[in-house]
Short mmCIF file of C-alpha atoms in Angstrom, two decimals:
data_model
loop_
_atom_site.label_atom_id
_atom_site.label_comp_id
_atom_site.label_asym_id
_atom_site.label_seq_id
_atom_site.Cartn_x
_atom_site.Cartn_y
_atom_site.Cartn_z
CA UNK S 537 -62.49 305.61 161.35
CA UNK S 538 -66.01 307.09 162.10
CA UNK S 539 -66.96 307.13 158.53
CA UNK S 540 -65.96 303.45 157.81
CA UNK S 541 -69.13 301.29 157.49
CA UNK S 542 -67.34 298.19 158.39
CA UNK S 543 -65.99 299.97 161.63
CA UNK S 544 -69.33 300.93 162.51
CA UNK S 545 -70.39 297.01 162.39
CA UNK S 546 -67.61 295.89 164.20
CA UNK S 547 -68.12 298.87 167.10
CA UNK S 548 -70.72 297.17 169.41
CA UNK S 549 -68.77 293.57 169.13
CA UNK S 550 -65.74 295.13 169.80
CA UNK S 551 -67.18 297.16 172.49
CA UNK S 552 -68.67 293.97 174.12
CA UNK S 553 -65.11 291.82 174.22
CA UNK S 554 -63.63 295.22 175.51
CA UNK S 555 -66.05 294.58 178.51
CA UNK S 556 -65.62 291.07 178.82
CA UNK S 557 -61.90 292.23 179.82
CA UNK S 558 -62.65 295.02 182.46
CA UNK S 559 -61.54 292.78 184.98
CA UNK S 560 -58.65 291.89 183.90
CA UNK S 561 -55.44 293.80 184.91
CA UNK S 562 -52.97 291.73 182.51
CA UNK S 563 -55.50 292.11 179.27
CA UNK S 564 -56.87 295.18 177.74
CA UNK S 565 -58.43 296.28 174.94
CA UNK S 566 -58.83 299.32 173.48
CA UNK S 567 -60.01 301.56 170.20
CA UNK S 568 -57.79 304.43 168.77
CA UNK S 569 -59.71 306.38 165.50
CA UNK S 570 -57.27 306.56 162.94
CA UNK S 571 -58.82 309.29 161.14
CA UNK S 572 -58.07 311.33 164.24
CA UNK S 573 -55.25 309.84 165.04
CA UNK S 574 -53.30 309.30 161.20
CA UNK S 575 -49.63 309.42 162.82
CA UNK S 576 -49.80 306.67 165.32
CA UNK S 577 -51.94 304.59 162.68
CA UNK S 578 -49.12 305.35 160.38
CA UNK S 579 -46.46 304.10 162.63
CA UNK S 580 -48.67 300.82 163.28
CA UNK S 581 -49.04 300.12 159.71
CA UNK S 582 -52.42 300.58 159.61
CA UNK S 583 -53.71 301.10 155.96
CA UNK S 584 -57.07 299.70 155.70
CA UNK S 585 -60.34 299.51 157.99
CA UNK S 586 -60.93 298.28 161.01
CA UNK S 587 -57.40 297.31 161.80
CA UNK S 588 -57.23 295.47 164.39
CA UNK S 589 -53.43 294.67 166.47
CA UNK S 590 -52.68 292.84 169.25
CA UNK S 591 -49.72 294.40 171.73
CA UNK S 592 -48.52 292.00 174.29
CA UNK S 593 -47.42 292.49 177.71
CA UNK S 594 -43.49 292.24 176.23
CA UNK S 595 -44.24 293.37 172.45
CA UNK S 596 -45.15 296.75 171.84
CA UNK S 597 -44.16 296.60 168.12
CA UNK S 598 -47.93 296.30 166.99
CA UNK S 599 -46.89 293.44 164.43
CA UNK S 600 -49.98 290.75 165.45
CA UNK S 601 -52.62 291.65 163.28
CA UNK S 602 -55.90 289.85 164.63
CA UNK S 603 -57.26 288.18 161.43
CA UNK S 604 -59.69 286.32 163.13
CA UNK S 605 -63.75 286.67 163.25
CA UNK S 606 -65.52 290.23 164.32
CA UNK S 607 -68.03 289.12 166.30
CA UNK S 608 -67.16 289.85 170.39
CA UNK S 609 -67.30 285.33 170.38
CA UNK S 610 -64.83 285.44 168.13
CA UNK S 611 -62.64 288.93 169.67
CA UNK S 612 -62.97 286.98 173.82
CA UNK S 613 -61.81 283.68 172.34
CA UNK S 614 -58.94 285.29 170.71
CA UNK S 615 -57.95 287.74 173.82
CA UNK S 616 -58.64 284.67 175.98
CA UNK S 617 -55.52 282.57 174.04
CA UNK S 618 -53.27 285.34 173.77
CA UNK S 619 -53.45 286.53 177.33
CA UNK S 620 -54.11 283.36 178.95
CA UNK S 621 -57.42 284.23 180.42
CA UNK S 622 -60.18 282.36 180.82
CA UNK S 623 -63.18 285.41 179.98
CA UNK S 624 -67.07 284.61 178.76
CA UNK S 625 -68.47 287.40 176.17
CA UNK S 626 -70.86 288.57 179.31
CA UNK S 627 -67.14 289.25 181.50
CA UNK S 628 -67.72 286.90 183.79
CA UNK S 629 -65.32 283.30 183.69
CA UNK S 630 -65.55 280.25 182.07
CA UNK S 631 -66.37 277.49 184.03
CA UNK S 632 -62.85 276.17 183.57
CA UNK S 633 -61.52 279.38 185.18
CA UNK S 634 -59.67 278.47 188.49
CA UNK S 635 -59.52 274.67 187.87
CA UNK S 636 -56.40 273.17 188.51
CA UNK S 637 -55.96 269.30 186.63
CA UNK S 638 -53.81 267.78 189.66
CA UNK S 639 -56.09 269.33 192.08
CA UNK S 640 -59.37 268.42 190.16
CA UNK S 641 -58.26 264.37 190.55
CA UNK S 642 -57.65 264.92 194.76
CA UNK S 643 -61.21 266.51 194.69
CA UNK S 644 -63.03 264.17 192.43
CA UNK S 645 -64.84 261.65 194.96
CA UNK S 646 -63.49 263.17 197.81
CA UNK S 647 -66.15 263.75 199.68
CA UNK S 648 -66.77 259.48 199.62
CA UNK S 649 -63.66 258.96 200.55
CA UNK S 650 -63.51 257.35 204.20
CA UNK S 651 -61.42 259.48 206.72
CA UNK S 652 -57.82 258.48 206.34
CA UNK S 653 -58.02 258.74 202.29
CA UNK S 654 -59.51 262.17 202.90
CA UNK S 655 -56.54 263.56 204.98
CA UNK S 656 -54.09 262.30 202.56
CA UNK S 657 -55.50 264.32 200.06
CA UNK S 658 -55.67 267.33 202.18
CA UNK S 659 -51.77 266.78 202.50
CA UNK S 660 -51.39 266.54 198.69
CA UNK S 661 -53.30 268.99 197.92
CA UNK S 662 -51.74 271.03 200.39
CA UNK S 663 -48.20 270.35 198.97
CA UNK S 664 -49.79 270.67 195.20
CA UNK S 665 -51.24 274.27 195.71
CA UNK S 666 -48.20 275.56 197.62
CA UNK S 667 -46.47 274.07 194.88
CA UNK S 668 -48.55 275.74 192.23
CA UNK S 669 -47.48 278.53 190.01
CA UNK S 670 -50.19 278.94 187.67
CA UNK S 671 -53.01 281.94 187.17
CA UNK S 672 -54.73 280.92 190.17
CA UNK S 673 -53.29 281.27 193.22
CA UNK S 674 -56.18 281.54 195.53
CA UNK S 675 -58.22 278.74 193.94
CA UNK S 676 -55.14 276.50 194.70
CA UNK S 677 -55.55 277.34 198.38
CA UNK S 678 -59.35 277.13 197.68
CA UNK S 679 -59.55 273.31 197.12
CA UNK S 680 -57.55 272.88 200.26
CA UNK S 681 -59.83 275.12 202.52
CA UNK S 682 -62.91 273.22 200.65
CA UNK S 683 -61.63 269.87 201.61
CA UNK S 684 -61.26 270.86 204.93
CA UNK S 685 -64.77 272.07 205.40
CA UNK S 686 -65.96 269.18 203.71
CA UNK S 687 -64.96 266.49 206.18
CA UNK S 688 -66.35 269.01 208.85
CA UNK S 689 -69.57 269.76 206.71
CA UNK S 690 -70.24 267.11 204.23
CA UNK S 691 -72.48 268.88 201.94
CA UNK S 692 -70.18 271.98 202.31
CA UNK S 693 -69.90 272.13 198.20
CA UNK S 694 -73.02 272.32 197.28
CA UNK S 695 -74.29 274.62 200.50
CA UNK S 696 -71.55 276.65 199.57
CA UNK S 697 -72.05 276.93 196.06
CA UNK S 698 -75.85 278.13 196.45
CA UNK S 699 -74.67 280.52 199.20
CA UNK S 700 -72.37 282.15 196.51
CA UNK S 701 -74.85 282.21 193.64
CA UNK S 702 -77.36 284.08 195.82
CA UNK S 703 -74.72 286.27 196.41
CA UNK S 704 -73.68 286.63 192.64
CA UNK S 705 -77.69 287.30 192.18
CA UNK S 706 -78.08 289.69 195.04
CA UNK S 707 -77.21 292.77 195.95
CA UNK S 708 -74.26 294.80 193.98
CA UNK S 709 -71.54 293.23 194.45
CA UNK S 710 -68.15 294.32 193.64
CA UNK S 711 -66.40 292.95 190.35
CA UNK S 712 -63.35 291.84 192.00
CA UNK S 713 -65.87 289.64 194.51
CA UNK S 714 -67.88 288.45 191.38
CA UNK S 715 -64.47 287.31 190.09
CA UNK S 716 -63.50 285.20 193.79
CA UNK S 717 -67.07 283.97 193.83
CA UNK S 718 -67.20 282.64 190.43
CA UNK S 719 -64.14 281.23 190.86
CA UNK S 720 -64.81 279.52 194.04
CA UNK S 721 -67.87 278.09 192.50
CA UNK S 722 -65.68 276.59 189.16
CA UNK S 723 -63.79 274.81 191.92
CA UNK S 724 -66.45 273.37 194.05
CA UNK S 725 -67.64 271.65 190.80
CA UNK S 726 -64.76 269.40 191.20
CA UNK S 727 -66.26 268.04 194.24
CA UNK S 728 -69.64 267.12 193.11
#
């Protein structure tokens, strides 16, 4: 309600984890003025102000009240459980975002490893990330591609990761290549 003082505090956190999301195709969020809007704040049970609801992907009965903290922190965190994202407050990922626990050990001291060790993990994690069903597709076929520059490049993963950040840093970029680049970067961590 544009009248409600504790509405107006909330707007620019709220407006903030909204953007933190604007990349994200499976997790939205979004502001509906009651005042204006009195019949579909009726049906949600909204009585009191802000209200805030989550809707999942499968429940669109409006029943998940957020009760948690109204600072955009607290908002991302929340979104970031509930959706299974991995979002900062400034939109861009966390640097877990991407990572991949069976394919973090193959990495881990891979570039030391002596020639036959690193070709056995390229197998693994070749088998591992075709196996994979998880959020990240791509960065499963990531580490494979990295390991496999890495025996022909040795310092591949941390060339590549400064090639990316001046990228980030540079010129506009779109958000869908920030996303791939950030991502890339949260994986090449695993080999340093």
């Amino acid at each position: 309600a544009p009248w409600c003082g504790h509405c107006k505090s909330l707007a620019p956190h709220y407006a903030k984890a909204a953007n933190a999301f604007k990349n994200e195709k499976s997790c939205r969020i979004a502001a509906l003025d009651a005042d204006s809007h009195r019949e579909a704040a009726s049906a949600y049970g909204v009585t009191g102000y802000p209200t805030l609801k989550f809707f999942g992907k499968d429940d669109k009965s409006g029943d998940v009240k957020y009760e948690g903290g109204r600072t955009a922190e607290d908002i991302v965190a929340y979104m970031n459980d509930k959706c299974g994202t991995e979002r900062s407050v400034n939109g861009g990922y966390l640097p877990t975002a991407g990572r991949i626990a069976d394919l973090d050990t193959l990495a881990a001291g891979f570039a030391a490893a002596d020639a036959a060790e690193k070709e056995l993990r390229i197998t693994k994690a070749a088998a591992a990330a075709a196996a994979y069903s998880g959020r990240y597709p791509t960065a499963a076929q990531f580490y494979v591609a990295a390991m496999k520059k890495i025996v022909a490049k040795p310092d591949y993963a941390a060339t590549e990761v400064q090639r990316l950040q001046r990228m980030i840093d540079g010129a506009a970029v779109a958000a869908e290549k920030l996303d791939e680049f950030a991502l890339r970067i949260n994986v090449l961590a695993a080999f340093q």
